[in-house]
């Protein structure tokens, strides 16, 4: 029974199609992983986006890359899991909520912890909903049933387990240390959350008088306010200028505190004056020096960035206001020497966006060296994990080598509260730096430990601080799979296969995950780390909120469709790890590159409609696989399998951009523009039935294969076309994401055939271009002469002459020896007569030679000599002139030059083109009015040249360039370039006319 003829709408509507399949995939749990399924596992855990708003273009890019890999490996038959989730982002959410409270005239302390956390969870629900909806719009093939959040019950249990284990192993401790303090968020931040920015600042020089009145030393600093916390001045002990002062004391200006002069080789004698003020509580290097010399640590800073009581008269002032006031006071007291302009680097809080303040604080720390050293062993001994591109391995390794102890406590409320309880009954009901504590997995366990250690009347209070967000994120690859429980998911999918992330997060996240994974599981959490680049704006600049140059991915999805955006982002990748640039017109909110991808989708859609309208209602399965005998069928099947091999190789090696471009070239060029055009005549009702059937089989086979090849990149349109092509039942359809990815059949790849066919296609393209240059109307057929010295090329052209005549609209085609200007058509009928004549000539010459030989045969010695010469010459003559067709043709022309064909003499009124060594000639007499074409081109050229002259004059006018708006000037420059290009094209076309 003939199947119902499938039907696609005349126009592709990406919006309804994408929404339909996104809902279908999720409703039917198409992407639900099954650890019992068997097969080689392939697992990726999503880099969890922060619940701080909405996704940006970087998220869209990363999601497109991951989804391409996941869909590809799922179709390769692997047991695939892409696990989604979000991160609670302590500092970012805290900052947003505190800004909201500030607008309301409140503080979090006035609101209270419980009410504050209610607000945070409400924010999370709203923001997470937005983010997850955006991920769905991107068509990601995640297993939504396994969605996780870093503060959910399971992950919180993993965090407590990790903290308590590390503490019991002596790898977590509480102590006083100099930390990076963010006054904006009023929290400690880790080294990797500090962004160094170069600023134009000042270097202030002050005099510090010697206590004995014998003189002074001069110091220089970029932070004058910190002099209030100075506890020494240091010099290099080998500096002859100052070593006699070591051991003496100075009187600190303003505060009149007596401080020593110390010698330390850390001091650079060539920097500044060679004397360095030492503030151990407010500078990391000074802190280390203070420990070496047992200097007191004086903290002058409050947590909000104001100065405290140790700052004397400057107490309560903001640190930057105090800076100005301290300088003014020193100048008034006669201690200011000079102020220099000075460009230097200032550390900023990545979250709070303000300069950080090195601050002495009691915090929780992880001893990092044992974890980092273990991770280095995995890298050096097992090359685990493997980085793509490989150059990032060194960056990762260098970071692990330099790591210092990790401050993991944050003075925030939103996050994992530190599982430590203080025995405040031991310190008058207050948590101090010296309050004893217990670490426990639960409050119940804490009370048990507290009573055992401090007695039944103990009073416990949990540490109010929370853990650094990166602590929980470091557990993400295995906590999301059920750790610390040995779940089936953990057994099946851990370690995960690939981590896809940006280079800027290697330090924040990748190193934390490898250290945690190595310590708690004994394995690296992923086999490969694929580092991608950034999405740059239309000017090649990094997108950022500060610059306001971000591009909303949903805006482009709403305009062009998800598949178009996804394909564009992947196609733009020139190599693994490279940044990509996205074309964008901000005035119109349009992108030419995404529009080009939408046009590609439309091209594919229209090609699919044509194919299905010509399959007589049959599916590829019903038609059966083609056994190609015709040249064009063999060529497209060879090209298809070549592309299968190429695409598989690219994706296996993370060449996603190369895979996308290769598929584009094959689908648009080879399949749509060439093969479909080649077989149209074979699909007619009156065509040869066997040839028509073979064409249908080939079309169905290649189209279905294309849907599978392209599906990881453009999932929605390929699903829609595949469903219609294969005529899946509406009630229980199979789905394309679960089909097997095409496998290469090397036996069907014919490189020589592809090379030959490329010559035919290039010839057709050249004839078409010549027709366009000569303004030959599409319906008019022409005479074409192809000339080449290569016999092999003539054979290829002859074999494909029907294709050339059909697609290039050629009425009469001659294929000629270029050197001799002899048509192959004329040569072939005469070749037999030529051979006969040459054989007769050879016999005649042979008999003549024999007669002469007989005459001299009786002469001793001479006769024998001539016999040898005669035999040798005959053998040479035959080998040089009779064995090949080309040799026989050359000999014939030497004897009969008057028989040269006049048919192939190059016509005077012809337009010519070249493909490699082939010359193409198209006579124009009787086809077009050459003079009319010339006049038309002349007129167009004159107009273009006038435009060039006008724009050049305008742009050479300084008043226009200086006074006009920048966009107007740029518009004129663009118009000039376009006019110059048009003029050049017209000159070429005129020159080509006979």
mmCIF file of C-alpha atoms in Angstrom, residues 22 73 100 139 167 177 182 376 395 423 426 532 552 560 587 660 693 703 748 790 815 969 973 976:
data_model
loop_
_atom_site.group_PDB
_atom_site.id
_atom_site.type_symbol
_atom_site.label_atom_id
_atom_site.label_comp_id
_atom_site.label_asym_id
_atom_site.label_seq_id
_atom_site.Cartn_x
_atom_site.Cartn_y
_atom_site.Cartn_z
ATOM 1 C CA UNK A 22 10.996 21.261 22.950
ATOM 2 C CA UNK A 73 27.415 11.091 21.519
ATOM 3 C CA UNK A 100 17.087 46.393 47.365
ATOM 4 C CA UNK A 139 16.708 23.395 23.077
ATOM 5 C CA UNK A 167 38.383 19.190 59.283
ATOM 6 C CA UNK A 177 45.170 35.638 58.693
ATOM 7 C CA UNK A 182 35.445 43.425 50.100
ATOM 8 C CA UNK A 376 49.496 17.701 40.258
ATOM 9 C CA UNK A 395 48.114 27.565 32.814
ATOM 10 C CA UNK A 423 30.637 27.164 73.055
ATOM 11 C CA UNK A 426 32.974 29.752 77.639
ATOM 12 C CA UNK A 532 36.099 27.573 24.780
ATOM 13 C CA UNK A 552 20.433 39.212 24.558
ATOM 14 C CA UNK A 560 15.634 34.236 13.709
ATOM 15 C CA UNK A 587 20.120 50.152 15.690
ATOM 16 C CA UNK A 660 29.504 23.038 11.030
ATOM 17 C CA UNK A 693 13.885 4.951 -8.972
ATOM 18 C CA UNK A 703 18.324 13.628 2.896
ATOM 19 C CA UNK A 748 31.565 4.092 -1.109
ATOM 20 C CA UNK A 790 44.693 16.992 -21.248
ATOM 21 C CA UNK A 815 35.188 19.242 -26.362
ATOM 22 C CA UNK A 969 31.162 59.434 8.070
ATOM 23 C CA UNK A 973 33.156 55.252 3.732
ATOM 24 C CA UNK A 976 32.547 54.414 -1.249
#
